[in-house]
mmCIF file of C-alpha atoms in Angstrom:
data_model
loop_
_atom_site.group_PDB
_atom_site.id
_atom_site.type_symbol
_atom_site.label_atom_id
_atom_site.label_comp_id
_atom_site.label_asym_id
_atom_site.label_seq_id
_atom_site.Cartn_x
_atom_site.Cartn_y
_atom_site.Cartn_z
ATOM 1 C CA MET J 101 80.436 124.941 108.663
ATOM 2 C CA ASN J 102 84.521 126.010 107.778
ATOM 3 C CA ASP J 103 85.400 127.791 111.209
ATOM 4 C CA LEU J 104 86.273 125.058 113.868
ATOM 5 C CA ALA J 105 87.265 127.329 116.492
ATOM 6 C CA PRO J 106 84.008 127.095 118.256
ATOM 7 C CA LEU J 107 83.649 123.658 117.948
ATOM 8 C CA LEU J 108 86.721 122.580 120.162
ATOM 9 C CA THR J 109 85.095 124.708 122.999
ATOM 10 C CA PRO J 110 83.234 122.778 125.802
ATOM 11 C CA GLU J 111 79.844 123.863 124.175
ATOM 12 C CA GLY J 112 80.464 123.466 120.688
ATOM 13 C CA ARG J 113 81.918 119.297 121.766
ATOM 14 C CA ALA J 114 78.680 118.763 124.856
ATOM 15 C CA LEU J 115 76.988 120.003 121.038
ATOM 16 C CA LEU J 116 78.105 117.891 118.438
ATOM 17 C CA ASP J 117 77.369 115.144 120.663
ATOM 18 C CA GLU J 118 73.978 116.681 120.445
ATOM 19 C CA VAL J 119 73.566 116.804 117.260
ATOM 20 C CA ARG J 120 75.434 113.981 116.659
ATOM 21 C CA ASP J 121 72.459 111.685 114.101
ATOM 22 C CA THR J 122 70.514 114.256 113.613
ATOM 23 C CA ASP J 123 68.323 113.624 110.365
ATOM 24 C CA PRO J 124 69.109 116.136 107.692
ATOM 25 C CA ALA J 125 65.475 116.092 107.168
ATOM 26 C CA HIS J 126 64.748 117.363 111.021
ATOM 27 C CA GLU J 127 67.132 119.623 110.834
ATOM 28 C CA LEU J 128 64.955 123.484 111.066
ATOM 29 C CA ALA J 129 63.323 121.936 113.219
ATOM 30 C CA VAL J 130 66.414 120.907 115.611
ATOM 31 C CA ALA J 131 67.742 124.128 114.686
ATOM 32 C CA THR J 132 65.206 126.242 116.425
ATOM 33 C CA ARG J 133 64.847 124.525 120.117
ATOM 34 C CA LEU J 134 68.737 124.484 120.076
ATOM 35 C CA ARG J 135 69.055 128.584 119.207
ATOM 36 C CA ARG J 136 67.360 129.484 122.544
ATOM 37 C CA ASP J 137 70.029 128.113 124.401
ATOM 38 C CA HIS J 138 73.014 128.446 122.275
ATOM 39 C CA PRO J 139 74.050 131.059 119.333
ATOM 40 C CA ALA J 140 72.371 131.005 116.326
ATOM 41 C CA GLU J 141 76.221 130.851 114.389
ATOM 42 C CA LEU J 142 77.496 127.879 116.932
ATOM 43 C CA VAL J 143 74.056 125.738 116.330
ATOM 44 C CA SER J 144 74.172 126.347 112.273
ATOM 45 C CA ALA J 145 78.346 125.107 112.459
ATOM 46 C CA ALA J 146 77.162 121.121 115.059
ATOM 47 C CA LEU J 147 74.313 120.641 112.763
ATOM 48 C CA GLY J 148 76.679 121.628 109.141
ATOM 49 C CA GLN J 149 79.665 119.560 111.411
ATOM 50 C CA ALA J 150 77.477 116.567 112.005
ATOM 51 C CA ARG J 151 76.319 116.685 107.655
ATOM 52 C CA LEU J 152 79.737 116.141 107.168
ATOM 53 C CA ARG J 153 80.099 113.737 109.693
ATOM 54 C CA GLN J 154 77.075 111.544 108.623
ATOM 55 C CA ARG J 155 78.685 111.957 105.103
ATOM 56 C CA ALA J 156 82.513 110.657 106.143
ATOM 57 C CA VAL J 157 81.570 107.521 107.382
ATOM 58 C CA ALA J 158 82.155 105.865 103.815
ATOM 59 C CA LYS J 159 85.818 106.883 103.926
ATOM 60 C CA PHE J 160 86.672 106.734 107.891
ATOM 61 C CA GLY J 161 84.019 104.276 109.322
ATOM 62 C CA ALA J 162 81.255 105.374 112.002
ATOM 63 C CA GLU J 163 84.599 105.714 114.975
ATOM 64 C CA ASP J 164 86.208 107.814 113.122
ATOM 65 C CA ALA J 165 84.014 109.899 111.804
ATOM 66 C CA ALA J 166 82.216 110.637 114.573
ATOM 67 C CA ARG J 167 84.908 112.388 116.658
ATOM 68 C CA MET J 168 86.959 114.343 113.680
ATOM 69 C CA PHE J 169 86.241 117.396 112.557
ATOM 70 C CA PHE J 170 86.003 118.246 108.109
ATOM 71 C CA THR J 171 85.026 120.355 105.612
ATOM 72 C CA PRO J 172 83.243 120.498 102.438
ATOM 73 C CA ASN J 173 86.291 120.264 100.159
ATOM 74 C CA GLY J 174 88.173 117.482 103.120
ATOM 75 C CA VAL J 175 85.561 114.615 103.028
ATOM 76 C CA GLU J 176 85.531 115.713 99.384
ATOM 77 C CA GLN J 177 88.862 115.083 98.729
ATOM 78 C CA SER J 178 89.704 112.641 101.363
ATOM 79 C CA THR J 179 91.363 109.272 100.832
ATOM 80 C CA ARG J 180 89.061 106.771 101.661
ATOM 81 C CA GLY J 181 91.135 104.912 104.934
ATOM 82 C CA SER J 182 91.029 101.475 103.382
ATOM 83 C CA VAL J 183 93.679 103.501 100.769
ATOM 84 C CA ALA J 184 95.500 105.616 103.129
ATOM 85 C CA ALA J 185 95.816 102.146 105.111
ATOM 86 C CA TYR J 186 97.040 100.313 102.449
ATOM 87 C CA ARG J 187 99.761 103.404 101.425
ATOM 88 C CA ALA J 188 101.040 103.467 105.325
ATOM 89 C CA GLU J 189 102.050 99.263 105.324
ATOM 90 C CA ARG J 190 103.748 100.299 102.175
ATOM 91 C CA LEU J 191 106.075 102.565 102.897
ATOM 92 C CA ARG J 192 106.201 101.312 106.775
ATOM 93 C CA ALA J 193 108.114 97.344 104.872
ATOM 94 C CA ALA J 194 109.987 99.526 102.857
ATOM 95 C CA GLY J 195 111.659 101.163 105.530
ATOM 96 C CA VAL J 196 110.318 104.005 106.448
ATOM 97 C CA ARG J 197 109.953 105.823 109.983
ATOM 98 C CA SER J 198 109.710 109.662 109.539
ATOM 99 C CA VAL J 199 107.181 111.018 106.385
ATOM 100 C CA ALA J 200 106.777 114.568 105.148
ATOM 101 C CA ASP J 201 102.954 114.689 104.295
ATOM 102 C CA LEU J 202 102.197 117.810 101.742
ATOM 103 C CA CYS J 203 99.164 119.177 100.760
ATOM 104 C CA CYS J 204 98.138 117.271 103.641
ATOM 105 C CA GLY J 205 94.018 117.775 103.494
ATOM 106 C CA ILE J 206 92.077 117.277 107.052
ATOM 107 C CA GLY J 207 95.317 114.837 107.910
ATOM 108 C CA GLY J 208 93.350 111.206 106.509
ATOM 109 C CA ASP J 209 96.864 109.816 105.462
ATOM 110 C CA ALA J 210 99.079 111.562 108.614
ATOM 111 C CA ILE J 211 96.200 109.711 110.223
ATOM 112 C CA ALA J 212 97.360 106.404 108.226
ATOM 113 C CA LEU J 213 100.641 106.884 108.600
ATOM 114 C CA ALA J 214 100.912 108.056 112.215
ATOM 115 C CA ARG J 215 98.762 104.597 113.363
ATOM 116 C CA ALA J 216 101.172 102.935 110.949
ATOM 117 C CA GLY J 217 104.107 104.176 113.534
ATOM 118 C CA ILE J 218 105.604 106.465 111.527
ATOM 119 C CA ARG J 219 106.387 110.013 112.563
ATOM 120 C CA VAL J 220 104.454 112.635 110.675
ATOM 121 C CA LEU J 221 104.980 116.530 108.981
ATOM 122 C CA ALA J 222 101.732 116.949 108.160
ATOM 123 C CA VAL J 223 101.510 120.441 105.940
ATOM 124 C CA ASP J 224 98.857 122.303 104.518
ATOM 125 C CA ARG J 225 98.832 125.982 102.928
ATOM 126 C CA ASP J 226 95.214 127.393 103.670
ATOM 127 C CA PRO J 227 94.788 127.893 107.415
ATOM 128 C CA ARG J 228 90.834 125.931 108.142
ATOM 129 C CA THR J 229 91.777 122.561 105.960
ATOM 130 C CA ALA J 230 95.346 123.179 108.589
ATOM 131 C CA ALA J 231 93.184 122.986 112.024
ATOM 132 C CA ALA J 232 91.116 120.728 110.693
ATOM 133 C CA ALA J 233 94.350 118.305 110.557
ATOM 134 C CA HIS J 234 94.944 119.695 113.897
ATOM 135 C CA ALA J 235 91.643 118.734 115.882
ATOM 136 C CA ASN J 236 91.278 115.073 114.110
ATOM 137 C CA ALA J 237 94.819 114.154 115.070
ATOM 138 C CA GLU J 238 94.095 115.510 118.932
ATOM 139 C CA ALA J 239 90.634 113.685 118.238
ATOM 140 C CA LEU J 240 92.052 110.541 117.925
ATOM 141 C CA GLY J 241 95.115 110.375 120.126
ATOM 142 C CA LEU J 242 97.816 110.908 117.729
ATOM 143 C CA ALA J 243 98.992 114.214 118.297
ATOM 144 C CA GLY J 244 102.777 112.864 119.179
ATOM 145 C CA LEU J 245 103.152 111.275 116.125
ATOM 146 C CA ILE J 246 101.725 113.863 114.161
ATOM 147 C CA GLU J 247 102.926 117.789 113.419
ATOM 148 C CA VAL J 248 100.715 120.101 111.519
ATOM 149 C CA ARG J 249 102.152 123.370 109.515
ATOM 150 C CA GLU J 250 100.430 125.571 107.979
ATOM 151 C CA ALA J 251 102.533 127.027 105.399
ATOM 152 C CA ASP J 252 103.765 126.249 101.109
ATOM 153 C CA VAL J 253 104.850 122.890 100.930
ATOM 154 C CA THR J 254 107.328 124.407 98.669
ATOM 155 C CA GLU J 255 109.296 126.388 101.242
ATOM 156 C CA VAL J 256 109.022 123.754 103.511
ATOM 157 C CA ASP J 257 112.077 121.384 103.929
ATOM 158 C CA THR J 258 111.819 117.506 103.592
ATOM 159 C CA SER J 259 115.639 116.820 104.586
ATOM 160 C CA GLY J 260 114.968 115.646 108.481
ATOM 161 C CA TYR J 261 112.392 112.696 106.773
ATOM 162 C CA ASP J 262 112.585 109.082 105.392
ATOM 163 C CA ALA J 263 110.024 109.552 103.043
ATOM 164 C CA VAL J 264 107.790 112.626 101.346
ATOM 165 C CA PHE J 265 103.613 111.351 100.163
ATOM 166 C CA VAL J 266 102.404 114.650 98.241
ATOM 167 C CA ASP J 267 99.463 114.781 97.313
ATOM 168 C CA PRO J 268 98.033 118.012 95.175
ATOM 169 C CA ALA J 269 95.200 119.080 94.764
ATOM 170 C CA ARG J 270 93.548 118.408 91.640
ATOM 171 C CA ARG J 271 90.078 120.227 91.663
ATOM 172 C CA SER J 272 89.814 124.328 90.680
ATOM 173 C CA SER J 273 87.046 126.302 92.111
ATOM 174 C CA LYS J 274 86.538 127.669 88.963
ATOM 175 C CA ARG J 275 87.211 124.790 86.640
ATOM 176 C CA GLY J 276 85.798 122.125 88.610
ATOM 177 C CA ARG J 277 88.337 118.480 87.945
ATOM 178 C CA ILE J 278 91.985 119.426 87.010
ATOM 179 C CA PHE J 279 93.676 116.743 83.929
ATOM 180 C CA ASP J 280 96.541 117.473 83.504
ATOM 181 C CA PRO J 281 99.219 116.892 85.626
ATOM 182 C CA GLU J 282 100.962 120.227 85.313
ATOM 183 C CA ALA J 283 97.728 122.048 86.376
ATOM 184 C CA TYR J 284 97.777 119.776 89.324
ATOM 185 C CA SER J 285 98.370 122.622 92.941
ATOM 186 C CA PRO J 286 101.442 122.176 93.149
ATOM 187 C CA PRO J 287 102.778 120.915 89.463
ATOM 188 C CA LEU J 288 103.382 117.145 88.663
ATOM 189 C CA SER J 289 106.732 118.634 87.659
ATOM 190 C CA TRP J 290 107.688 119.943 91.058
ATOM 191 C CA ALA J 291 106.165 116.800 92.967
ATOM 192 C CA VAL J 292 108.684 114.466 90.971
ATOM 193 C CA ARG J 293 111.224 116.433 92.371
ATOM 194 C CA ALA J 294 110.268 116.234 96.012
ATOM 195 C CA ALA J 295 110.114 112.787 95.409
ATOM 196 C CA LEU J 296 113.916 111.673 93.688
ATOM 197 C CA GLY J 297 115.073 114.475 97.004
ATOM 198 C CA ALA J 298 113.400 112.190 99.467
ATOM 199 C CA SER J 299 115.803 109.966 100.892
ATOM 200 C CA ARG J 300 114.132 106.176 100.833
ATOM 201 C CA ALA J 301 111.566 106.526 99.439
ATOM 202 C CA ALA J 302 108.533 107.962 98.276
ATOM 203 C CA ALA J 303 104.956 108.567 96.645
ATOM 204 C CA LEU J 304 102.370 110.747 94.995
ATOM 205 C CA LYS J 305 99.029 110.825 94.907
ATOM 206 C CA VAL J 306 97.460 111.192 91.163
ATOM 207 C CA ALA J 307 94.403 110.578 89.168
ATOM 208 C CA PRO J 308 93.493 107.260 87.618
ATOM 209 C CA GLY J 309 93.254 108.536 84.654
ATOM 210 C CA ILE J 310 97.020 109.790 84.752
ATOM 211 C CA PRO J 311 98.332 109.395 81.089
ATOM 212 C CA HIS J 312 101.216 105.918 81.222
ATOM 213 C CA GLU J 313 103.256 108.573 78.660
ATOM 214 C CA ALA J 314 103.360 111.139 82.360
ATOM 215 C CA VAL J 315 104.391 108.787 84.580
ATOM 216 C CA PRO J 316 108.320 109.000 85.011
ATOM 217 C CA ALA J 317 110.816 106.698 84.316
ATOM 218 C CA GLU J 318 111.698 106.116 87.926
ATOM 219 C CA ALA J 319 108.682 105.929 88.881
ATOM 220 C CA GLU J 320 106.616 103.009 89.846
ATOM 221 C CA ALA J 321 103.298 103.099 89.093
ATOM 222 C CA GLU J 322 100.060 102.010 91.304
ATOM 223 C CA TRP J 323 96.173 101.623 89.806
ATOM 224 C CA ILE J 324 94.507 100.709 92.971
ATOM 225 C CA SER J 325 91.121 100.243 94.557
ATOM 226 C CA ASP J 326 88.807 99.718 97.257
ATOM 227 C CA GLY J 327 85.806 97.573 96.789
ATOM 228 C CA GLY J 328 85.708 97.698 92.911
ATOM 229 C CA ASP J 329 85.680 100.922 92.547
ATOM 230 C CA VAL J 330 89.162 102.492 91.295
ATOM 231 C CA LYS J 331 90.443 105.333 93.852
ATOM 232 C CA GLU J 332 93.690 106.859 92.725
ATOM 233 C CA ALA J 333 96.823 106.081 91.493
ATOM 234 C CA VAL J 334 100.336 106.217 92.953
ATOM 235 C CA LEU J 335 103.645 107.673 91.442
ATOM 236 C CA TRP J 336 106.684 105.179 93.846
ATOM 237 C CA PHE J 337 109.884 105.901 94.485
ATOM 238 C CA GLY J 338 112.253 103.960 95.972
ATOM 239 C CA THR J 339 110.688 101.798 95.172
ATOM 240 C CA ALA J 340 110.086 99.582 91.620
ATOM 241 C CA PRO J 341 110.642 101.789 88.609
ATOM 242 C CA GLY J 342 109.805 101.288 85.198
ATOM 243 C CA THR J 343 106.698 99.199 87.644
ATOM 244 C CA ILE J 344 103.270 99.042 86.588
ATOM 245 C CA ARG J 345 101.089 97.200 88.936
ATOM 246 C CA ALA J 346 97.130 97.104 89.798
ATOM 247 C CA THR J 347 95.810 96.543 93.579
ATOM 248 C CA LEU J 348 92.634 95.409 94.425
ATOM 249 C CA LEU J 349 91.101 95.864 98.283
ATOM 250 C CA PRO J 350 90.453 94.128 99.723
ATOM 251 C CA GLY J 351 92.951 92.177 99.961
ATOM 252 C CA PRO J 352 95.865 93.607 98.781
ATOM 253 C CA HIS J 353 95.410 91.676 95.533
ATOM 254 C CA THR J 354 98.214 93.047 93.315
ATOM 255 C CA LEU J 355 98.934 91.992 89.355
ATOM 256 C CA VAL J 356 102.534 93.455 88.358
ATOM 257 C CA SER J 357 102.590 94.036 84.545
ATOM 258 C CA ARG J 358 104.730 91.010 82.493
ATOM 259 C CA GLY J 359 104.419 93.109 79.243
ATOM 260 C CA LEU J 360 102.665 91.239 77.572
ATOM 261 C CA PRO J 361 101.230 91.571 74.105
ATOM 262 C CA ASP J 362 97.549 91.754 73.689
ATOM 263 C CA PRO J 363 95.427 88.881 73.529
ATOM 264 C CA GLU J 364 94.150 87.431 70.751
ATOM 265 C CA VAL J 365 90.033 88.614 69.609
ATOM 266 C CA ARG J 366 87.941 85.180 70.154
ATOM 267 C CA PRO J 367 84.202 84.259 69.825
ATOM 268 C CA VAL J 368 82.435 84.894 72.930
ATOM 269 C CA GLY J 369 82.437 82.268 74.754
ATOM 270 C CA ARG J 370 80.038 80.859 77.321
ATOM 271 C CA TYR J 371 81.967 83.482 80.304
ATOM 272 C CA LEU J 372 82.482 86.570 80.445
ATOM 273 C CA TYR J 373 84.959 88.334 82.072
ATOM 274 C CA GLU J 374 84.569 92.205 83.216
ATOM 275 C CA PRO J 375 88.444 93.056 84.288
ATOM 276 C CA ASP J 376 87.937 95.087 87.425
ATOM 277 C CA GLY J 377 88.669 99.004 86.610
ATOM 278 C CA ALA J 378 92.081 99.077 88.700
ATOM 279 C CA VAL J 379 93.547 96.275 85.872
ATOM 280 C CA VAL J 380 92.091 97.922 82.473
ATOM 281 C CA ARG J 381 93.852 101.839 83.942
ATOM 282 C CA SER J 382 97.149 99.886 84.836
ATOM 283 C CA HIS J 383 97.226 98.500 81.037
ATOM 284 C CA LEU J 384 97.247 94.664 82.447
ATOM 285 C CA VAL J 385 94.098 92.846 80.709
ATOM 286 C CA ALA J 386 96.779 90.690 79.148
ATOM 287 C CA GLU J 387 97.218 89.962 82.075
ATOM 288 C CA VAL J 388 94.252 88.173 83.273
ATOM 289 C CA ALA J 389 93.513 87.190 80.033
ATOM 290 C CA GLU J 390 96.432 84.956 80.250
ATOM 291 C CA MET J 391 95.587 84.523 83.715
ATOM 292 C CA LEU J 392 92.107 82.792 82.502
ATOM 293 C CA ASP J 393 93.279 81.272 78.975
ATOM 294 C CA GLY J 394 91.072 83.758 77.510
ATOM 295 C CA GLY J 395 91.314 86.273 74.641
ATOM 296 C CA LEU J 396 88.768 89.348 73.695
ATOM 297 C CA ILE J 397 85.614 89.902 72.345
ATOM 298 C CA ASP J 398 86.469 92.507 70.271
ATOM 299 C CA PRO J 399 90.580 94.110 70.269
ATOM 300 C CA THR J 400 89.269 97.943 71.505
ATOM 301 C CA ILE J 401 87.489 96.073 74.352
ATOM 302 C CA ALA J 402 88.401 95.358 77.976
ATOM 303 C CA TYR J 403 85.620 92.522 78.012
ATOM 304 C CA VAL J 404 87.457 88.988 77.913
ATOM 305 C CA THR J 405 85.429 85.737 77.435
ATOM 306 C CA THR J 406 86.258 82.062 78.064
ATOM 307 C CA ASP J 407 84.378 78.339 78.207
ATOM 308 C CA THR J 408 86.174 78.224 81.335
ATOM 309 C CA LEU J 409 85.174 78.693 84.854
ATOM 310 C CA THR J 410 87.869 80.227 86.501
ATOM 311 C CA PRO J 411 87.500 82.533 89.507
ATOM 312 C CA THR J 412 90.245 85.292 89.766
ATOM 313 C CA PRO J 413 89.879 88.265 92.131
ATOM 314 C CA TYR J 414 90.778 90.477 89.280
ATOM 315 C CA ALA J 415 87.555 90.538 86.935
ATOM 316 C CA ALA J 416 84.345 88.816 87.839
ATOM 317 C CA ALA J 417 82.630 86.626 86.163
ATOM 318 C CA TYR J 418 79.008 86.436 83.939
ATOM 319 C CA GLU J 419 77.541 83.581 81.891
ATOM 320 C CA ILE J 420 76.298 84.437 79.022
ATOM 321 C CA THR J 421 72.678 83.086 77.827
ATOM 322 C CA ASP J 422 72.569 85.128 74.908
ATOM 323 C CA ARG J 423 74.099 87.712 72.586
ATOM 324 C CA LEU J 424 71.765 89.829 69.764
ATOM 325 C CA PRO J 425 72.156 92.549 67.512
ATOM 326 C CA PHE J 426 71.733 96.197 69.304
ATOM 327 C CA ASN J 427 67.667 95.949 68.882
ATOM 328 C CA VAL J 428 65.753 97.554 71.735
ATOM 329 C CA LYS J 429 62.451 96.403 70.850
ATOM 330 C CA LYS J 430 63.609 92.583 70.075
ATOM 331 C CA LEU J 431 65.087 93.202 74.272
ATOM 332 C CA LYS J 432 61.682 94.666 75.311
ATOM 333 C CA ALA J 433 60.184 91.184 74.333
ATOM 334 C CA LEU J 434 62.453 88.717 75.697
ATOM 335 C CA LEU J 435 62.544 90.118 78.886
ATOM 336 C CA ARG J 436 59.346 90.699 78.679
ATOM 337 C CA GLU J 437 58.877 86.869 78.439
ATOM 338 C CA ARG J 438 61.493 85.695 81.197
ATOM 339 C CA GLU J 439 59.839 87.890 83.522
ATOM 340 C CA VAL J 440 62.429 89.769 84.093
ATOM 341 C CA GLY J 441 61.715 93.247 86.853
ATOM 342 C CA VAL J 442 65.265 94.058 87.749
ATOM 343 C CA LEU J 443 67.625 94.738 85.079
ATOM 344 C CA THR J 444 71.545 95.649 85.040
ATOM 345 C CA VAL J 445 73.131 98.054 82.320
ATOM 346 C CA LYS J 446 76.834 97.681 81.447
ATOM 347 C CA LYS J 447 78.012 98.652 78.992
ATOM 348 C CA ARG J 448 82.128 99.292 76.610
ATOM 349 C CA GLY J 449 82.112 100.134 73.815
ATOM 350 C CA SER J 450 78.846 101.645 73.320
ATOM 351 C CA ALA J 451 77.291 105.345 72.681
ATOM 352 C CA VAL J 452 74.041 103.944 75.024
ATOM 353 C CA GLU J 453 74.024 105.600 78.090
ATOM 354 C CA PRO J 454 73.095 102.430 80.684
ATOM 355 C CA GLU J 455 69.566 104.549 81.962
ATOM 356 C CA GLU J 456 68.253 104.749 77.822
ATOM 357 C CA LEU J 457 68.589 101.858 77.265
ATOM 358 C CA ARG J 458 66.596 100.424 81.147
ATOM 359 C CA ARG J 459 64.432 102.834 80.714
ATOM 360 C CA LYS J 460 62.935 101.617 76.673
ATOM 361 C CA ALA J 461 64.031 97.601 77.382
ATOM 362 C CA LEU J 462 62.295 97.414 81.112
ATOM 363 C CA PRO J 463 59.272 100.550 81.945
ATOM 364 C CA LYS J 464 58.087 98.378 84.356
ATOM 365 C CA PRO J 465 58.932 94.768 85.588
ATOM 366 C CA HIS J 466 57.289 91.649 84.278
ATOM 367 C CA GLY J 467 58.436 89.901 86.774
ATOM 368 C CA THR J 468 61.247 88.335 89.397
ATOM 369 C CA ALA J 469 64.185 87.538 87.563
ATOM 370 C CA SER J 470 67.436 88.866 86.778
ATOM 371 C CA VAL J 471 69.339 89.784 83.723
ATOM 372 C CA THR J 472 72.605 91.265 83.237
ATOM 373 C CA VAL J 473 72.373 93.492 80.043
ATOM 374 C CA PHE J 474 76.459 94.453 77.843
ATOM 375 C CA LEU J 475 76.484 96.713 75.627
ATOM 376 C CA THR J 476 79.699 96.412 73.552
ATOM 377 C CA ARG J 477 81.262 95.919 70.188
ATOM 378 C CA VAL J 478 81.553 91.790 69.450
ATOM 379 C CA ALA J 479 84.160 92.062 66.373
ATOM 380 C CA GLY J 480 83.611 95.610 65.443
ATOM 381 C CA ALA J 481 79.204 95.039 65.503
ATOM 382 C CA PRO J 482 77.044 97.027 68.252
ATOM 383 C CA THR J 483 76.092 94.193 70.385
ATOM 384 C CA MET J 484 73.239 92.753 73.366
ATOM 385 C CA LEU J 485 75.367 90.207 75.711
ATOM 386 C CA LEU J 486 72.674 88.976 78.170
ATOM 387 C CA GLY J 487 73.824 86.817 81.313
ATOM 388 C CA HIS J 488 73.818 86.920 84.889
ATOM 389 C CA PRO J 489 77.132 86.959 87.497
ATOM 390 C CA VAL J 490 78.519 83.968 88.929
ATOM 391 C CA ARG J 491 78.428 83.801 92.602
#
């Protein structure tokens, strides 16, 4: 599946076109038919690549994914195209014209940078990954702007480039997801040194769970979400040291910290606001609460409440209809009485799993009505808030 060379031949490319839309449920029959005219290894590689391309549509879009080449890790770890394009535009706007993309993977960020008109040196030490990056630059017509190099990033001279972008590996085959920034490959401390040596700017992609105290004083920290899902944090150098921001895509909508104190706690009002994950990760709930003239329902819970509706891109609004102490039997009876058929469960500050509550409170639909239940704490007490999203 990872050996791309046979797929780059005319026979391999033709086979890729033929299996492009193969339903996984029909793979065995398709493979049996194709092996009559093609080597079995090539058929397996083509079908494997077709599966990866189908998975990659969510990140790269159907048009690009259909032309690109992937490894399993490459699909899993690549930046979503919209996020990479946003980052590339920030660098372009900062006057960057060339970037050393270290730990480039299959080339997703290099592609976004090149499309922004930036010349890229894309470096990865894994031969198959580097081969995929090179194939993707060729496939998308960007080979004139992207030079791919198979090398150890710690040994690459980046002095001839305006900026450095580093995307350290944050997964291990033995330990899975890595949470300690110094256990990244390469470690965050090395990436910071590389960033500080850049002539104009630098960006380090890190996990969104990075502790705020691990952010270097020289860096700006930005948490990015796309469609409501937090995708990453970025440490920027050469921009605005000490700045904390949350950026929501599409948009972009950007909220910058003003160092506000924690919001006051107040009784649950008519509306409950659920701040976007990037807002929560960047510790900017206070900025959203001030924007809404709202308060918290509990000093430890990132839900904002108000009696007035104020549209904002930084939080989803819900109109609250009921407030109950946590009690599954009471909730089940209420759902039956209101003929609820669709139950959405959200939680903050509760040990109860949403699926567990959904199974117990609504074992079978009673009608067509829909309800959202928030499992949370209000002034320290386990509470269920019922409502519906405000469109």
